[in-house]
Coordinates of C-alpha atoms in Angstrom, one line a residue:
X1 CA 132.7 -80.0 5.9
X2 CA 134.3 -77.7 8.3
X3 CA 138.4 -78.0 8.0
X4 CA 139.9 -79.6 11.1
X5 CA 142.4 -77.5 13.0
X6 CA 146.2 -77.8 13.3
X7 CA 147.9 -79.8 16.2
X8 CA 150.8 -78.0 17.6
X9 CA 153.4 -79.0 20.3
X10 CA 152.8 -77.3 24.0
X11 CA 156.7 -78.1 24.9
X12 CA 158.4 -76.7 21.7
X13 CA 155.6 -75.1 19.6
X14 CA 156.2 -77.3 16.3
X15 CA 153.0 -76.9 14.3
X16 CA 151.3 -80.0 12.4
X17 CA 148.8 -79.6 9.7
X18 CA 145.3 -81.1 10.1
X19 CA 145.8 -83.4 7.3
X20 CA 148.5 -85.2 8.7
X21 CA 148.6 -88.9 10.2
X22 CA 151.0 -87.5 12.7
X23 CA 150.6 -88.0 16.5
X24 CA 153.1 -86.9 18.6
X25 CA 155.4 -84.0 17.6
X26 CA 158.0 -84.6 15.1
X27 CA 161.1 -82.5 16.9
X28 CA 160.9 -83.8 20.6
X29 CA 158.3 -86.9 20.0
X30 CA 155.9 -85.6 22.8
X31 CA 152.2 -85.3 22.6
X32 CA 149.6 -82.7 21.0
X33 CA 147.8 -80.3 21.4
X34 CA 144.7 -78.9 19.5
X35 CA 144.6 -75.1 18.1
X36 CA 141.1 -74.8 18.8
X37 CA 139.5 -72.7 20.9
X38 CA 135.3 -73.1 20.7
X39 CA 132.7 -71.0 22.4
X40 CA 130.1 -73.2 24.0
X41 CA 126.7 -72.9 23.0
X42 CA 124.0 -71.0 25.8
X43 CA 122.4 -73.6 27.8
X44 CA 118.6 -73.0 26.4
X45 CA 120.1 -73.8 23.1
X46 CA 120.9 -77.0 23.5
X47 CA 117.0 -78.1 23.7
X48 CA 116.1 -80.5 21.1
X49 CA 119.2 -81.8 19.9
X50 CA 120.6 -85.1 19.8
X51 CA 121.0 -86.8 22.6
X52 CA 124.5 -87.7 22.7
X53 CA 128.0 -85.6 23.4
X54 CA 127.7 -84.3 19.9
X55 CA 125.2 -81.9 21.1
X56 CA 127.5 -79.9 22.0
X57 CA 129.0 -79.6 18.2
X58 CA 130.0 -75.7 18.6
X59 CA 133.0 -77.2 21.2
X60 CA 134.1 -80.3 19.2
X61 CA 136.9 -80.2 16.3
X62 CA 134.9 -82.4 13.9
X63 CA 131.0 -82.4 13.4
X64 CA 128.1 -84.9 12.0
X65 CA 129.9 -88.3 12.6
X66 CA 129.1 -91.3 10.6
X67 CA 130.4 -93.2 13.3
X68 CA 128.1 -92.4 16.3
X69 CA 126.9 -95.2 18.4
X70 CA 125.0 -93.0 21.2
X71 CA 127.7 -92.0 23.4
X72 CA 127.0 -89.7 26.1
X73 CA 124.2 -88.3 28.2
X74 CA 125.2 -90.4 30.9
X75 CA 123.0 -90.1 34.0
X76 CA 123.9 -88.7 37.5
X77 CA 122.2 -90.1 40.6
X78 CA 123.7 -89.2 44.3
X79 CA 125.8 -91.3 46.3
X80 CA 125.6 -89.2 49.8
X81 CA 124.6 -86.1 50.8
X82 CA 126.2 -83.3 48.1
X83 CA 128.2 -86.1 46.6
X84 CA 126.8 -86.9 42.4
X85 CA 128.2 -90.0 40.5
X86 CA 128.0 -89.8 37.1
X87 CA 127.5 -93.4 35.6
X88 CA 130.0 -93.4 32.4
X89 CA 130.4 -97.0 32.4
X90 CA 126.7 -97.0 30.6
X91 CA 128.3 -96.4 27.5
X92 CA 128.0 -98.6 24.5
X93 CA 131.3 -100.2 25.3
X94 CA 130.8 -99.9 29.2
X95 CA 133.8 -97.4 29.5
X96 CA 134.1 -93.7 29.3
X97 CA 136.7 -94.0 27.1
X98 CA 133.9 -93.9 24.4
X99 CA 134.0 -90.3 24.3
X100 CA 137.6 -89.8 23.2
X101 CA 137.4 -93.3 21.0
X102 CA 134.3 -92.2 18.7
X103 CA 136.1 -88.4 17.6
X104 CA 139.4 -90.9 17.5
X105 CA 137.3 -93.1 14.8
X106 CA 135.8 -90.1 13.2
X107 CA 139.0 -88.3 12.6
X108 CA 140.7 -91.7 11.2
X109 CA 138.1 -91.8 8.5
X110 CA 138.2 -88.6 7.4
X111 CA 142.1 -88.9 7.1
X112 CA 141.2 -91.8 5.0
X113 CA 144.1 -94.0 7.1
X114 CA 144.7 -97.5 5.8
X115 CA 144.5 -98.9 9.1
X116 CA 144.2 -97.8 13.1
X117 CA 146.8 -99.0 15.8
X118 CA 146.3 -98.4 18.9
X119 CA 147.6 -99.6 22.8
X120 CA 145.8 -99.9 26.3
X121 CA 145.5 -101.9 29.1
X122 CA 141.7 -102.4 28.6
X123 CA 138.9 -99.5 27.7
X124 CA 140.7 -97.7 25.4
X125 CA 141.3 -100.5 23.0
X126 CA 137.4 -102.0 23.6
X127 CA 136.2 -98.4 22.8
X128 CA 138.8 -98.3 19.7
X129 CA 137.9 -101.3 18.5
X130 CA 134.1 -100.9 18.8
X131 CA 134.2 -97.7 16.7
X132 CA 136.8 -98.6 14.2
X133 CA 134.4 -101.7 13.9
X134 CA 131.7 -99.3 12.9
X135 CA 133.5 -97.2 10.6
X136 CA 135.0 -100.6 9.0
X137 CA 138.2 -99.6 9.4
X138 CA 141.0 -102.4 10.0
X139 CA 142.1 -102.4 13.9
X140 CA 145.1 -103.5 16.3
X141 CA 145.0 -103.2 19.7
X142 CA 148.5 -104.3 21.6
X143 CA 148.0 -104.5 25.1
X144 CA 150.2 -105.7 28.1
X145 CA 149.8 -109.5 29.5
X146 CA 147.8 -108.9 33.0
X147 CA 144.9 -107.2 30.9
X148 CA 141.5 -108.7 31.9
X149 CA 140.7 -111.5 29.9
X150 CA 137.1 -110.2 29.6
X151 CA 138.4 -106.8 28.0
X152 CA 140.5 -108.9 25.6
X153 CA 137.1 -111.0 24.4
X154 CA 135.2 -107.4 23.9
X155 CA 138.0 -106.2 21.7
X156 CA 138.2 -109.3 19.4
X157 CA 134.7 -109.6 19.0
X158 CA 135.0 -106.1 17.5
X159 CA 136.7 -107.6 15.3
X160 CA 140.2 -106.3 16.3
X161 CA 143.5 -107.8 15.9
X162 CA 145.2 -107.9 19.6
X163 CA 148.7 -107.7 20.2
X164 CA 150.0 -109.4 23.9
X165 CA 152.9 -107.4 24.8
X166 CA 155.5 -108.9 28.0
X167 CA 155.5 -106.1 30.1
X168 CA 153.8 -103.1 31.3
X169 CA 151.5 -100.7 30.0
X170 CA 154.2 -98.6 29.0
X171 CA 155.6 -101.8 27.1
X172 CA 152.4 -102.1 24.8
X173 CA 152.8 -98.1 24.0
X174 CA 156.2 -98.6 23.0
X175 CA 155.2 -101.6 20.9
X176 CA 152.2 -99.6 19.2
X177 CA 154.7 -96.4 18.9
X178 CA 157.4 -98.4 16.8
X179 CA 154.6 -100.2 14.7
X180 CA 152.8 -96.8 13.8
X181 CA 156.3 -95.3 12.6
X182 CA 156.9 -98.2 10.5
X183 CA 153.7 -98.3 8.3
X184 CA 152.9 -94.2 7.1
X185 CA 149.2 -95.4 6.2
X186 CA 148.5 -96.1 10.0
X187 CA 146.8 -94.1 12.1
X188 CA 147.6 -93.9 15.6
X189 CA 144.6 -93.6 17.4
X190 CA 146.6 -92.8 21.2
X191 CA 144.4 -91.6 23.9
X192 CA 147.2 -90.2 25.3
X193 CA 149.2 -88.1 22.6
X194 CA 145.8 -87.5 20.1
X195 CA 144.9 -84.4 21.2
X196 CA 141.0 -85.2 19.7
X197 CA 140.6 -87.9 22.6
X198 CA 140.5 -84.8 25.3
X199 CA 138.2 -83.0 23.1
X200 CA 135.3 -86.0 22.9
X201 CA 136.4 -86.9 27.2
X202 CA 135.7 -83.1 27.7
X203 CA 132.0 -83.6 26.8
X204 CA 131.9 -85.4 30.1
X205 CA 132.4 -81.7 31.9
X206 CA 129.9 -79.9 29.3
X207 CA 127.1 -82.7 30.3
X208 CA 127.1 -82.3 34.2
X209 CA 126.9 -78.4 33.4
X210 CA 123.7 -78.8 31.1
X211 CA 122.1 -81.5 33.6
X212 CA 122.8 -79.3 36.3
X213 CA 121.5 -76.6 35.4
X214 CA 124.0 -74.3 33.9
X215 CA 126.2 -75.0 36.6
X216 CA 129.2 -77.4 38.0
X217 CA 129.9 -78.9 41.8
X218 CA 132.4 -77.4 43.8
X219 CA 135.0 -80.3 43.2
X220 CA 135.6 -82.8 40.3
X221 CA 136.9 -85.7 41.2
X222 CA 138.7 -87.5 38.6
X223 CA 140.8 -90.7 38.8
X224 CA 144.2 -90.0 37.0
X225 CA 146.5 -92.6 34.7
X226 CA 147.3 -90.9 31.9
X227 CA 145.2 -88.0 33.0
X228 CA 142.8 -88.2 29.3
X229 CA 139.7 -87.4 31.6
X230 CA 141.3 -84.4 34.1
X231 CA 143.0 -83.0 30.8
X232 CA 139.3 -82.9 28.9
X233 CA 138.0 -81.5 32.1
X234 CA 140.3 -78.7 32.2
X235 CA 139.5 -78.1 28.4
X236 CA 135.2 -77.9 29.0
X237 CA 135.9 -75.6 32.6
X238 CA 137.8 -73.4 30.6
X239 CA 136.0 -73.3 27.8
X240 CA 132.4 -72.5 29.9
X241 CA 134.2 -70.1 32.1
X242 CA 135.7 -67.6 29.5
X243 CA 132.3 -68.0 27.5
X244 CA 130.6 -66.7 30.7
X245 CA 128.5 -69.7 31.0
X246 CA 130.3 -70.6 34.4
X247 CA 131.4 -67.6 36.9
X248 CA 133.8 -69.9 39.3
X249 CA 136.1 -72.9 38.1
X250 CA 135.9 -76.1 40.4
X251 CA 139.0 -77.3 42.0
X252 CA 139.8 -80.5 40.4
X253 CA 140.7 -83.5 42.7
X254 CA 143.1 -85.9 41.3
X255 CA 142.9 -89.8 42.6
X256 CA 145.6 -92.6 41.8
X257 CA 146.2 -95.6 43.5
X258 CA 149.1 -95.6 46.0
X259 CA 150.7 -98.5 44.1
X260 CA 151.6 -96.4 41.4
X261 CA 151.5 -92.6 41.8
X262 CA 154.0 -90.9 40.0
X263 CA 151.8 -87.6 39.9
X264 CA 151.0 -87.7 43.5
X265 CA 154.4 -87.9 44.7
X266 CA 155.8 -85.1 42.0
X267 CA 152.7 -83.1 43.4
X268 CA 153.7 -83.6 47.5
X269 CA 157.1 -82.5 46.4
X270 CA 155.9 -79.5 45.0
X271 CA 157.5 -80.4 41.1
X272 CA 156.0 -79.1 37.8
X273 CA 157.0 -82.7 36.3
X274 CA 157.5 -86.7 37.2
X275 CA 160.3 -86.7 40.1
X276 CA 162.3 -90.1 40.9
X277 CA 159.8 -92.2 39.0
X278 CA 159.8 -96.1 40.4
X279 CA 158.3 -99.0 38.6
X280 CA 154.8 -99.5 38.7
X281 CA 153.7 -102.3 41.6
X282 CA 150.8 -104.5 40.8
X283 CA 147.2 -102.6 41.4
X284 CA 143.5 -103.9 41.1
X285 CA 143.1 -100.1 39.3
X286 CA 144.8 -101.3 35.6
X287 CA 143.2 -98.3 34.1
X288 CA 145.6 -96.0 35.6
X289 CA 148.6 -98.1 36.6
X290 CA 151.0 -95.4 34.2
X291 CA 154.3 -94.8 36.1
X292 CA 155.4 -92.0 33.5
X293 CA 152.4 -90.6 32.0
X294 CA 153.8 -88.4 29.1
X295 CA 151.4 -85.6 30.0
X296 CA 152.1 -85.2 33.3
X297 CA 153.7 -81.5 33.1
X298 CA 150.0 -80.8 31.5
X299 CA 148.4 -83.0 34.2
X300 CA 149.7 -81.2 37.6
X301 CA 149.3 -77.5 36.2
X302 CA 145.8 -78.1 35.5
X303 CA 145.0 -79.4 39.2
X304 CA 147.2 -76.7 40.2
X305 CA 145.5 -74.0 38.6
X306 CA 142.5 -75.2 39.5
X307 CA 143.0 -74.9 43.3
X308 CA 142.5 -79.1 43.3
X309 CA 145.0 -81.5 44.9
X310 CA 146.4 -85.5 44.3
X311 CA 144.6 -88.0 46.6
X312 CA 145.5 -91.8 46.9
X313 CA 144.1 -95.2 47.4
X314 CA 145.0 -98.2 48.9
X315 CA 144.0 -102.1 47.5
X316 CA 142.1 -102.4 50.5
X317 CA 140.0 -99.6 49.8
X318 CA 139.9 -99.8 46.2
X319 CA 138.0 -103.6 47.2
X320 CA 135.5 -102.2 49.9
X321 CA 135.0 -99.1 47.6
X322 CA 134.0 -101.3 45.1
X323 CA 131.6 -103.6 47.1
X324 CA 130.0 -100.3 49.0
X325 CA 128.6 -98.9 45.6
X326 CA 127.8 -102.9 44.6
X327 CA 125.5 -102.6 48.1
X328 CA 124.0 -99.3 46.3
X329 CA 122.8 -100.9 42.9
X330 CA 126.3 -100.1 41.2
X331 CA 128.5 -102.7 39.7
X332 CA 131.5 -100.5 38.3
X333 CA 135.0 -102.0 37.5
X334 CA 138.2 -101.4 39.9
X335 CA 139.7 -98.6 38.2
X336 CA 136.7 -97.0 37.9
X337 CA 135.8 -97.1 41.7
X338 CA 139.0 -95.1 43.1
X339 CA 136.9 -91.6 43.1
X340 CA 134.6 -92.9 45.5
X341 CA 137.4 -95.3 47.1
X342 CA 139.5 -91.9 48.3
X343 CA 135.9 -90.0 49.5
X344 CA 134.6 -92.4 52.0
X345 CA 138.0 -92.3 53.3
X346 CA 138.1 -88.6 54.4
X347 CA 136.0 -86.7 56.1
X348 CA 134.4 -83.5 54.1
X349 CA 135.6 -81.0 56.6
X350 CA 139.3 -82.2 56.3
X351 CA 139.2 -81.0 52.4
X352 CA 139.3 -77.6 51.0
X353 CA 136.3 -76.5 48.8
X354 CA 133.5 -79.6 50.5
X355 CA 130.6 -78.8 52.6
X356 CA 127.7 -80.3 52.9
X357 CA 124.9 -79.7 50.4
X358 CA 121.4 -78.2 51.6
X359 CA 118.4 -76.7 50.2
X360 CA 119.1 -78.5 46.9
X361 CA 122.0 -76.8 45.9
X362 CA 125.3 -76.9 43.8
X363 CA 126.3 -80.2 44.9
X364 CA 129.8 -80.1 46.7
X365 CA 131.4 -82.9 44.1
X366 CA 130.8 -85.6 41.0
X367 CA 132.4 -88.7 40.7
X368 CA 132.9 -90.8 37.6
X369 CA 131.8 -94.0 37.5
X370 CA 134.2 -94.6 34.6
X371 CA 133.6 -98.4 33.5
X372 CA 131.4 -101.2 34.2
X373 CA 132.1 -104.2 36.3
X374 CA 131.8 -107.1 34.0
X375 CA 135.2 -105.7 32.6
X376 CA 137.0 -107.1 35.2
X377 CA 135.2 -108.3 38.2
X378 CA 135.6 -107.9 42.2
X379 CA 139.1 -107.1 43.1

């Protein structure tokens, strides 16, 4: 089995072996990153292997899971003229979460942890849950009190324990933090600090290139929280682009709901970091209702870097977003519905990098239809 790479701190440099159960670094308590730097494998090579994100086993840290359910391969169909969704929430737990969750799972057994904690106000802990289930490995899931009540069913009919927290999102983190440092057999399977959940969400990037041809759209929009799926993103464009299997990087668009967006504001203010951070108000998008996402220096250099820019949503639109793709054939939860919510607000010419598509070319953008709608209903 190939060994699995260090983690090391991006803030202070701290290295971690690969052994450890350690998730956040142990001189400033921040989170991880992977020393790992794959070369993709050439687009005719991928023909004939398994259909799911571990086809693309040259980029991942870990290889031949025994906990695979199928995730991946998700299909694109086209909302509007040069506009592509990419329907995630047809995973095996109806999230795209799955694709951080299952490497998550993976890398718990292999560490041989005693048990897997984890926090999340909804996906996250389904998709934890569903593949902890399969690698019959003990789970618990704390999550703050407005989660969806059908999000709490999925996860205890994994077979999780779940753990109401009073508060916020950030409350249920804290709670899961404080347990994982009390019990040194835990693993703390975070999306947010475990630097393997970008690596399995940045098969989400390596997918539209392969099922477009080798190539990717001009923008990618991505609805941000804790930014898991920008971050994984950045990871795949970088790694196609200095592999030569990409010659342009596309500008990636970051969406959060104008109830709570920390990153937007520190982004209009021109700040490499959270600035004058308010409490979070109440938002149909749960999913990414983080007022102080941890990675958030990480979040707005990659949009920055990218050429991309913050866009925001209202409740409003977040509800006739929701019932426009509903109209289309498309059920697909709140959170997962901003993307499209902050398009069909603005008119292409009024952003940088969209045209309109002709000929059958690059499409201008993708959207990710992140989870399904029987998560949490109509907002």
């Amino acid at each position: 089995m190939t060994p699995l790479p260090d983690c090391f701190c991006p803030a202070d440099g701290t290295r971690v072996a690969s052994g450890s159960l350690a998730w956040c670094c142990p001189v400033c308590r921040g989170p991880l990153d992977l020393d790992f730097a794959p070369t993709p494998a050439p687009l005719k090579s991928l023909a004939g292997r398994v259909n799911s994100l571990w086809r693309y086993a040259e980029t991942l840290p870990l290889a031949t899971p025994a906990v695979s359910l199928g995730e991946g391969r998700t299909p694109l169909v086209e909302l509007t003229n040069g506009v592509l969704a990419k329907l995630d929430f047809l995973m095996p737990t109806l999230s795209f979460k799955d694709r951080g969750a299952v490497v998550l799972a993976e890398l718990a057994r292999r560490l041989d942890a005693r048990r897997v904690l984890a926090d999340s106000s909804g996906n996250a802990g389904t998709a934890i849950a569903a593949y902890c289930a399969r690698a019959s490995l003990p789970c618990t899931v704390y999550v703050p009190e407005r989660t969806s009540p059908k999000k709490l069913e999925q996860m205890t009919a994994h077979g999780a324990r779940v753990r109401t927290v009073e508060g916020d999102r950030e409350a249920a983190a804290r709670a899961a933090c404080e347990a994982a440092s009390g019990d040194p057999g835990a693993f703390y399977a975070s999306h947010v600090f475990n630097p393997y959940f970008l690596h399995g969400t940045k098969t989400y990037v390596h997918e539209l290139w392969e099922d477009l041809g080798g190539r990717l759209p001009d923008v990618l929009v991505v609805p941000v929280g804790n930014g898991t799926l920008l971050l994984g993103a950045a990871l795949a464009v970088a790694e196609l682009y200095t592999a030569g299997l990409i010659d342009r990087r596309p500008a990636l668009y970051a969406v959060q709901t104008a109830a709570v967006a920390p990153l937007a504001h520190a982004w209009e203010e021109g700040a490499d970091d959270l600035v004058g951070v308010t409490p979070a108000a109440p938002t149909a998008a749960e999913g990414i209702a983080v007022p102080r996402p941890a990675r958030a220096r990480q979040i707005l250099r990659a949009v920055r870097d990218s050429g991309g820019t913050f866009l925001t949503v209202t409740e409003d639109q977040i509800r006739q977003a929701q019932l426009d793709l509903a109209s289309r054939g498309l059920f697909v939860e709140t959170t997962g519905v901003t993307c499209w919510a902050a398009l069909r607000e603005v008119a292409p010419g009024a952003l940088p990098h969209f045209r309109t598509r002709s000929g059958g070319g690059t499409p201008t953008a993708v959207v990710p239809l992140c989870g399904a709608g029987l998560k949490s209903g109509l907002a």
